[in-house]
C-alpha positions as semicolon CSV with decimal commas, in nm:
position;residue;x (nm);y (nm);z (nm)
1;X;0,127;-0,042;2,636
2;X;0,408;-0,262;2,588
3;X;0,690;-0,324;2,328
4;X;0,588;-0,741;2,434
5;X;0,393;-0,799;2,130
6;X;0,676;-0,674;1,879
7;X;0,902;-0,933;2,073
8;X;0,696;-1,162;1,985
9;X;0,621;-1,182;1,654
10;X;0,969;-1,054;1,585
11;X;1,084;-1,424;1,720
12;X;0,885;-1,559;1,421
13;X;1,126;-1,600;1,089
14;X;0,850;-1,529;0,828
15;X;0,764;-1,204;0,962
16;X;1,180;-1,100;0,985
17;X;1,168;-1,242;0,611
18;X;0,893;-1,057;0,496
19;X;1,018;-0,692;0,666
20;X;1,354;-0,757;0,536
21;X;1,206;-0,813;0,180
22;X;0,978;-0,515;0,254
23;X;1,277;-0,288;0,262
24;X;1,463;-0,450;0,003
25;X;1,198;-0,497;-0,274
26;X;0,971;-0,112;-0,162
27;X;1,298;0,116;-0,140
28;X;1,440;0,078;-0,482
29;X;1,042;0,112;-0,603
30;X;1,009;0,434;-0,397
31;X;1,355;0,590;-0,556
32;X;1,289;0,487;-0,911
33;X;0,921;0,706;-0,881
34;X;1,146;1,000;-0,854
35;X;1,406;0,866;-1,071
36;X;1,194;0,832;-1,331
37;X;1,074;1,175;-1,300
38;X;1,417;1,350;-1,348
39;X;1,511;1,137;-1,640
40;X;1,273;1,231;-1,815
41;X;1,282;1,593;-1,740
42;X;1,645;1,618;-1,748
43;X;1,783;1,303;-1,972
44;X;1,470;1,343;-2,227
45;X;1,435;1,697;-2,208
46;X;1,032;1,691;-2,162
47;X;0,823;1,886;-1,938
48;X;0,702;1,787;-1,574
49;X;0,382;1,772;-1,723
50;X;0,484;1,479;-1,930
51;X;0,675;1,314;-1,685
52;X;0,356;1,326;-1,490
53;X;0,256;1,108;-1,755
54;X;0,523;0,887;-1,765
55;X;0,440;0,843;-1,386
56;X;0,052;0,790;-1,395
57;X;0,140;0,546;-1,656
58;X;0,333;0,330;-1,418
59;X;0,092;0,396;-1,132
60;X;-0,238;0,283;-1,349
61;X;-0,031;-0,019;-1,496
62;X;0,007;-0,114;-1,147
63;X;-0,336;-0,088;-1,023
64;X;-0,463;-0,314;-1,288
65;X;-0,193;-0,569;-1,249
66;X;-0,258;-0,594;-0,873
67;X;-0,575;-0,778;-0,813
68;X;-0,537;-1,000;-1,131
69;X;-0,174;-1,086;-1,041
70;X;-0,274;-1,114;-0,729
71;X;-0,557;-1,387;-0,789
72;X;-0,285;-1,568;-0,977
73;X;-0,099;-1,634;-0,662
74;X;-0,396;-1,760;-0,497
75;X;-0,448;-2,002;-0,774
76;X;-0,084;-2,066;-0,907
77;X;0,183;-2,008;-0,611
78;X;0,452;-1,807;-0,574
79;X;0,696;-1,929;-0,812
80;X;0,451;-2,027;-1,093
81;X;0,356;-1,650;-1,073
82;X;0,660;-1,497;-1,022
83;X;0,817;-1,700;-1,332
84;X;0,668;-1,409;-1,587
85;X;0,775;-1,122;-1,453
86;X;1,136;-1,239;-1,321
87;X;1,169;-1,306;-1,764
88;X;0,983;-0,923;-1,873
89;X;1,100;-0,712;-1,617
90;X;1,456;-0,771;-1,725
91;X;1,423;-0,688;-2,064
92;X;1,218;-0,451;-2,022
93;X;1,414;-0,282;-1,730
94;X;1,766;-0,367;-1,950
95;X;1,603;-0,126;-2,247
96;X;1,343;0,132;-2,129
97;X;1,595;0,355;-2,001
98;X;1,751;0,410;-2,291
99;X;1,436;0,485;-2,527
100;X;1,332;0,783;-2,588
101;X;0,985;0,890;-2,435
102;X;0,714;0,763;-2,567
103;X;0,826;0,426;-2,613
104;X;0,938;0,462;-2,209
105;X;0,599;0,527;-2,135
106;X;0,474;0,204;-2,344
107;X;0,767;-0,014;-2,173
108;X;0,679;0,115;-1,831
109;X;0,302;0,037;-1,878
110;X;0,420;-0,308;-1,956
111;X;0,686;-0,355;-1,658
112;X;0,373;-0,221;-1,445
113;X;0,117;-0,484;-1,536
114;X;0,419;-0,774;-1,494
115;X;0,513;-0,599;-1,147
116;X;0,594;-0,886;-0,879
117;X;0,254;-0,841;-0,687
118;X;0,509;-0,744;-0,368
119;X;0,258;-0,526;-0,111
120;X;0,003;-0,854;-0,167
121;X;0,264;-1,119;-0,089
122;X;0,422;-0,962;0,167
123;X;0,111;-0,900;0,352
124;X;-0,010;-1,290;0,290
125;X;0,339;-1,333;0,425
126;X;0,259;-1,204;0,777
127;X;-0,086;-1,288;0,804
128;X;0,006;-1,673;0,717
129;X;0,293;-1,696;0,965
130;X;0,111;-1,491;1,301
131;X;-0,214;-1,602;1,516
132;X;-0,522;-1,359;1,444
133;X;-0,458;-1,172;1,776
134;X;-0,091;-1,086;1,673
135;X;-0,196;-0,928;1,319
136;X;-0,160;-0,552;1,434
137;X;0,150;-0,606;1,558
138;X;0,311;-0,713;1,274
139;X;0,074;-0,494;1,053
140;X;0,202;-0,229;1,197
141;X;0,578;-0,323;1,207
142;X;0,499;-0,402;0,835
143;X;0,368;-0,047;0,782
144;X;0,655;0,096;0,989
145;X;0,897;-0,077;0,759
146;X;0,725;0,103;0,494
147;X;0,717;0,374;0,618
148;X;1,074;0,363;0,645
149;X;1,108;0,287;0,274
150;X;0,889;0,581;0,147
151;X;1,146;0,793;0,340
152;X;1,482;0,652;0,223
153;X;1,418;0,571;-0,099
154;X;1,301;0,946;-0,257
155;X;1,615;1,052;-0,139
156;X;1,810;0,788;-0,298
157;X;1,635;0,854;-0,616
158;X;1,707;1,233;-0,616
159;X;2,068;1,283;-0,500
160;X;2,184;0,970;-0,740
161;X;1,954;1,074;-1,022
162;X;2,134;1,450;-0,948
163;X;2,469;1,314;-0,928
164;X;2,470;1,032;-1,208
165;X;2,355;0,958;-1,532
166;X;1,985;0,886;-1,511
167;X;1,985;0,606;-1,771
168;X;2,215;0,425;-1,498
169;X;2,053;0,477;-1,209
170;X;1,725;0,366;-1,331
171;X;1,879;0,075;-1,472
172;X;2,000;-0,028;-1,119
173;X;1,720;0,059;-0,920
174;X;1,515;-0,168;-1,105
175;X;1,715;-0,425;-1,130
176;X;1,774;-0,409;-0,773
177;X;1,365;-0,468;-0,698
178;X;1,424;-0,747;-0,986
179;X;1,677;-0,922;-0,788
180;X;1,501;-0,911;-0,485
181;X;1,215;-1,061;-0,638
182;X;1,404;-1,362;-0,761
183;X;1,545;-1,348;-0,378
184;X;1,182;-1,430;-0,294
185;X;1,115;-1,709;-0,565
186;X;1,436;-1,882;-0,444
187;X;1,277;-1,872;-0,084
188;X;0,955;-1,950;-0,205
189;X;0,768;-1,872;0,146
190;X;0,448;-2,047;0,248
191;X;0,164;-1,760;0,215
192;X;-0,150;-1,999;0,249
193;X;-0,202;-2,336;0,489
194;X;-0,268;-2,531;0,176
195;X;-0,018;-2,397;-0,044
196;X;-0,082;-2,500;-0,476
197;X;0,178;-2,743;-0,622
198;X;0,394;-2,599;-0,817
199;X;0,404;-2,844;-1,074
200;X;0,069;-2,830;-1,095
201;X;-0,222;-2,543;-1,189
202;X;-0,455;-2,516;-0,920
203;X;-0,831;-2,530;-0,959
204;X;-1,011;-2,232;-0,947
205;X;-1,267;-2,448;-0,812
206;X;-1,077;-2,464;-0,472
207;X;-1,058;-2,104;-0,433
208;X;-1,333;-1,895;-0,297
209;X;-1,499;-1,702;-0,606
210;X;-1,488;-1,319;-0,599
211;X;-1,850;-1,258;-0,575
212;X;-1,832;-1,444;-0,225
213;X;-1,618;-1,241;-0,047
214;X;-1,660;-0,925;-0,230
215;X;-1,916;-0,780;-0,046
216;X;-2,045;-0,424;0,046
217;X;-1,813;-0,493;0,364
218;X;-1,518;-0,551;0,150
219;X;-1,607;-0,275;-0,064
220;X;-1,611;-0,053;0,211
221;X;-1,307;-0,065;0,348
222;X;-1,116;-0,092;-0,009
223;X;-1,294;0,225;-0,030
224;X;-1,172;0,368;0,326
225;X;-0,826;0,234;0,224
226;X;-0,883;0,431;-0,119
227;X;-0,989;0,768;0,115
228;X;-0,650;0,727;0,315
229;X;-0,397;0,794;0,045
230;X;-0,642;1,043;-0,102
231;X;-0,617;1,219;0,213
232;X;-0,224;1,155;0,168
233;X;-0,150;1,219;-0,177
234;X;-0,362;1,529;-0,111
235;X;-0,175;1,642;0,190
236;X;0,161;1,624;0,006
237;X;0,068;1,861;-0,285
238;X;-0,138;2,106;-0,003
239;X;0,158;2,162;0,205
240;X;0,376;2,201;-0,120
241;X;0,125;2,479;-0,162
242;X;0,080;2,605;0,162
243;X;0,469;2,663;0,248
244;X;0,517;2,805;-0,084
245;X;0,221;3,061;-0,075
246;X;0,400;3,195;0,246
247;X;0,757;3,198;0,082
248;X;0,872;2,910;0,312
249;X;0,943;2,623;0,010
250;X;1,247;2,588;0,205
251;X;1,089;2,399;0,449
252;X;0,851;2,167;0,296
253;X;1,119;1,892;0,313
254;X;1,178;1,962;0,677
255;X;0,750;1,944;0,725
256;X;0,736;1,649;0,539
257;X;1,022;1,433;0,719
258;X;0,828;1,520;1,019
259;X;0,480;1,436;0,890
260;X;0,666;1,100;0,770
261;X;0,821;1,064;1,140
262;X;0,436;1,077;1,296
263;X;0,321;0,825;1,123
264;X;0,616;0,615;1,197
265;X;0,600;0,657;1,582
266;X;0,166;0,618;1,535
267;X;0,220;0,310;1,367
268;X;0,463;0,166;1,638
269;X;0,211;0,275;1,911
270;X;-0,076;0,139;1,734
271;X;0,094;-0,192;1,685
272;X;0,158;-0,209;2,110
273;X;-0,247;-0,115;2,175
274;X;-0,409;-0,321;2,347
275;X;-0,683;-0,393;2,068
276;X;-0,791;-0,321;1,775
277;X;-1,009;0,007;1,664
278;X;-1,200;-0,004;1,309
279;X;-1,100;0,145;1,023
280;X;-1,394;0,394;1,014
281;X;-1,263;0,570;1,346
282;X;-0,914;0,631;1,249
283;X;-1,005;0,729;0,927
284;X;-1,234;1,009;1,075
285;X;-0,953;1,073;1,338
286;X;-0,680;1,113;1,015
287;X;-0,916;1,384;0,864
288;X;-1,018;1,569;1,150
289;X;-0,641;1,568;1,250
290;X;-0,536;1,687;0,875
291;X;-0,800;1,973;0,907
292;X;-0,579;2,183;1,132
293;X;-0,304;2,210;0,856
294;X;-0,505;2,451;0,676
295;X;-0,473;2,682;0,956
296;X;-0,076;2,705;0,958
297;X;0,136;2,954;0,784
298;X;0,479;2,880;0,840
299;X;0,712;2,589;0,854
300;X;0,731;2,540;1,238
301;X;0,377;2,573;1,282
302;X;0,263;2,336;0,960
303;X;0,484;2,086;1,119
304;X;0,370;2,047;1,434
305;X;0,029;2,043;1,313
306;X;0,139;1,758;1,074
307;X;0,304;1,544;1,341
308;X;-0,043;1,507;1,487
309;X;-0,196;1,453;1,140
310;X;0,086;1,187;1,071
311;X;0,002;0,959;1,411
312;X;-0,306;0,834;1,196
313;X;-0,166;0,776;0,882
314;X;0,009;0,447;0,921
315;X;-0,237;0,354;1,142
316;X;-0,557;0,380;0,929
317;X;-0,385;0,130;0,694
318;X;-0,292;-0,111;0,905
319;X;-0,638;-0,135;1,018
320;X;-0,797;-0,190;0,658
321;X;-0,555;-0,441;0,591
322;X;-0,634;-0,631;0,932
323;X;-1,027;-0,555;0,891
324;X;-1,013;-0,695;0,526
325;X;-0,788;-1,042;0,657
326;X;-1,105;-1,092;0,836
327;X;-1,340;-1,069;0,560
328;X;-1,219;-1,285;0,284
329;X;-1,072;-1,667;0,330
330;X;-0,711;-1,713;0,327
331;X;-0,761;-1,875;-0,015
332;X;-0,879;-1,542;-0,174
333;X;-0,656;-1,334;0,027
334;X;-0,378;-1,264;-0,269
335;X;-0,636;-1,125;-0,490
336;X;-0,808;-0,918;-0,198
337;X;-0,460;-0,783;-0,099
338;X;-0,441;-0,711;-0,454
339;X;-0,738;-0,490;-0,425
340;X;-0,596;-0,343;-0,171
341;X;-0,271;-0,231;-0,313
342;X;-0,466;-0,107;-0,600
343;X;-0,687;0,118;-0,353
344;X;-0,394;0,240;-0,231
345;X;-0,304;0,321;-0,575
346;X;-0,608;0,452;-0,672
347;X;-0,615;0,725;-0,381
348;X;-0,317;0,794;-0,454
349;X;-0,372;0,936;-0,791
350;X;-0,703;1,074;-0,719
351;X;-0,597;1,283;-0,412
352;X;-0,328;1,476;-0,578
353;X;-0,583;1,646;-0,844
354;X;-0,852;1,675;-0,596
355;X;-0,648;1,884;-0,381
356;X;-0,517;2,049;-0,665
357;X;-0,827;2,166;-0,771
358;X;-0,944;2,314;-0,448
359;X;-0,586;2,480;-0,416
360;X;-0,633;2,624;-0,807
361;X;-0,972;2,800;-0,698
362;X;-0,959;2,892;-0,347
363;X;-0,617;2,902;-0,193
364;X;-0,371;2,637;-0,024
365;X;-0,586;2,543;0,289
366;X;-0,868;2,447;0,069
367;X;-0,631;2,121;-0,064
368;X;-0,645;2,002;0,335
369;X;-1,056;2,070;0,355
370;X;-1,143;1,870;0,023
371;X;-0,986;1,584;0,094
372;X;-1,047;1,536;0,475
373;X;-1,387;1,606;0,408
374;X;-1,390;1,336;0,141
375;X;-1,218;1,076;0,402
376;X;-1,523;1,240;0,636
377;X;-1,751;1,088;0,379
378;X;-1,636;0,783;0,262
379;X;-1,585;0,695;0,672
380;X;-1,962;0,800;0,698
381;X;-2,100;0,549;0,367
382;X;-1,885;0,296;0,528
383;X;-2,015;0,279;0,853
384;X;-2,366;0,252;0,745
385;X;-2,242;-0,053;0,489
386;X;-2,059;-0,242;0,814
387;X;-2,390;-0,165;1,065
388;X;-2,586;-0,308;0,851
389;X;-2,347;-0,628;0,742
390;X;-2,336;-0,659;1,132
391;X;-2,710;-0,679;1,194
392;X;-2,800;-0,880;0,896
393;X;-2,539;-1,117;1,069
394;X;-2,693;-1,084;1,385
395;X;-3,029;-1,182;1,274
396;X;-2,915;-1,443;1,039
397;X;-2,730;-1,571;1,371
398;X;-3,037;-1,545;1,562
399;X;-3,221;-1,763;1,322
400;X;-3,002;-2,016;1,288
401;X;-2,972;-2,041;1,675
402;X;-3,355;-2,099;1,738
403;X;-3,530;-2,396;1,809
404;X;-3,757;-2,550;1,516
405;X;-4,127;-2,509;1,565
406;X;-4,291;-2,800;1,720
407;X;-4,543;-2,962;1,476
408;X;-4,892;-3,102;1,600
């Protein structure tokens, strides 16, 4: 194990590029999440429940803008698809945080489904600019970068959202992912070998149709990627639950920074392995390593347990994103990556009520056995989708390899 293959694709200035706008464009994203929480709780005056709301809102908006937008950058470019939203999200961003709630929920729905399709373009980004063999290396500094994001930018949102007006901060946060989006149209970085004109709509003829690249296989690991942040989104509301069952809320911030800090040093390690391992395997690795959790019952304990849990996280999403790049053409791969991002989404959302309802009717360590036995599952169904992709391939192969039948 080696730090060699980080050197290396470090030297290459479209991956730099697209970490830097990683940071840049994912922080302000993660603080405004939170941001918008407390303004509406405190600014509005509503409950969490409808904050919740306000947030699921955003999150759906964003799911269903991901794949489409994304399929518009396979077909359009960059710039010809970043033209819309660099026009809506600035009036809508100028004037949502100043309405009062249910128009902010309508205005956010509508910033979410113009949202710059960032997680897909960055990705393209990388996996344009590096040779196949160096994909999990920048993957993984990709997901490390995230990583890093997810942890800075919560606590941006909540000590400026404590300390200043709400209206304000929101308005800068987003304005901030807005300008780094323009940042990114100015730059315009190649994403495919053929990029579209941009003076010029391109063909859907030239681009790989849906149906023919999403297949069982792709379906299965959109679904393993959907699993992961069920297992995450789950995991954050369990140990929420756990700590606080044992009086120890104090230290759920102290379990979660480590949690965050395993996945950060798993990612960087899985980056300098040596090869690859499928999705399937870390996904059953991430659940059986979350299982433990449920055991703990106190903050020292939970977090040790959780550093373990956390070496998989980044990991397991690296390795759908490098397992679907194989799958579908580099043509397609905006609206596949859009899928993705979607999935991630999707899990998201799912695996905080999931856990939730375990936790409501049979205790905190129930929210850790749901949802790593639905990652269990869904890594299960998967595995029997890829076998048999594999040896339909391997008998199509066969065929094609044998020798026509002599006639007469």
């Amino acid at each position: 194990m080696t730090i060699a293959p980080y050197r290396d694709v470090l030297r290459i200035p479209q991956v730099r590029h697209a970490l830097i706008f990683g940071i840049i464009l994912r922080t302000p994203m993660a603080a405004s999440l939170i941001a918008l929480t407390l303004h509406v709780v405190t600014h509005l005056g509503q409950s969490y429940g409808k904050a919740g709301i306000a947030s699921m809102a955003l999150t759906l908006a964003l799911a269903v803008s991901n794949p489409w937008r994304g399929r518009l950058v396979d077909r359009q470019g960059l710039r010809r698809t970043f033209v819309p939203s660099l026009v809506v999200l600035p009036l809508v961003w100028s004037v949502a945080p100043f309405l009062s709630y249910w128009p902010l929920v309508a205005a956010v729905v509508v910033a979410g489904l113009f949202q710059v399709p960032i997680w897909g373009v960055l990705r393209q980004m990388i996996l344009h600019a590096v040779p196949e063999q160096q994909r999990r290396s920048a993957l993984s500094l990709d997901s490390v970068a995230t990583e890093i994001s997810f942890m800075i930018g919560p606590a941006i949102g909540v000590v400026a959202a404590s300390a200043l007006d709400t209206r304000y901060v929101l308005l800068v946060l987003m304005w901030l992912g807005v300008l780094g989006a323009a940042a990114m149209w100015w730059m315009d970085p190649t994403i495919v070998t053929d990029a579209p004109a941009q003076d010029s709509t391109q063909s859907s003829s030239t681009l790989a149709p849906a149906r023919s690249w999403f297949s069982g296989a792709a379906v299965a690991v959109l679904a393993m990627t959907a699993a992961t942040t069920v297992i995450l989104s789950g995991t954050d509301v369990s140990v929420v639950a756990l700590l606080r069952a044992v009086g120890e809320e104090t230290g759920v911030a102290v379990a979660m920074a480590v949690w965050a800090f395993g996945s950060l040093v798993g990612g960087l390690l899985y980056g300098m392995w040596h090869r690859s391992v499928p999705a399937h395997v870390l996904l059953v690795a991430l659940a059986l390593a979350t299982l433990p959790v449920a055991l703990t019952s106190s903050t020292l304990v939970s977090s040790l347990a959780l550093l373990l849990a956390g070496f998989f996280c980044a990991p397991t999403l690296t390795a759908t994103t490098e397992q679907l790049s194989r799958i579908v053409p580099e043509r397609s791969r905006g609206e596949a990556l859009g899928w993705h991002g979607s999935a991630i989404t999707g899990g998201s959302a799912l695996g905080a009520p999931v856990a939730g309802f375990a936790i409501d009717h049979a205790g905190a360590p129930a929210g850790f056995v749901a949802v790593s036995v639905a990652g269990l599952l869904v890594a299960g169904a998967a595995l029997v989708v890829l076998q048999a992709r594999r040896r339909s391939r391997s008998v199509a192969s066969a065929r094609a390899s044998r020798p026509p039948a002599r006639v007469g």
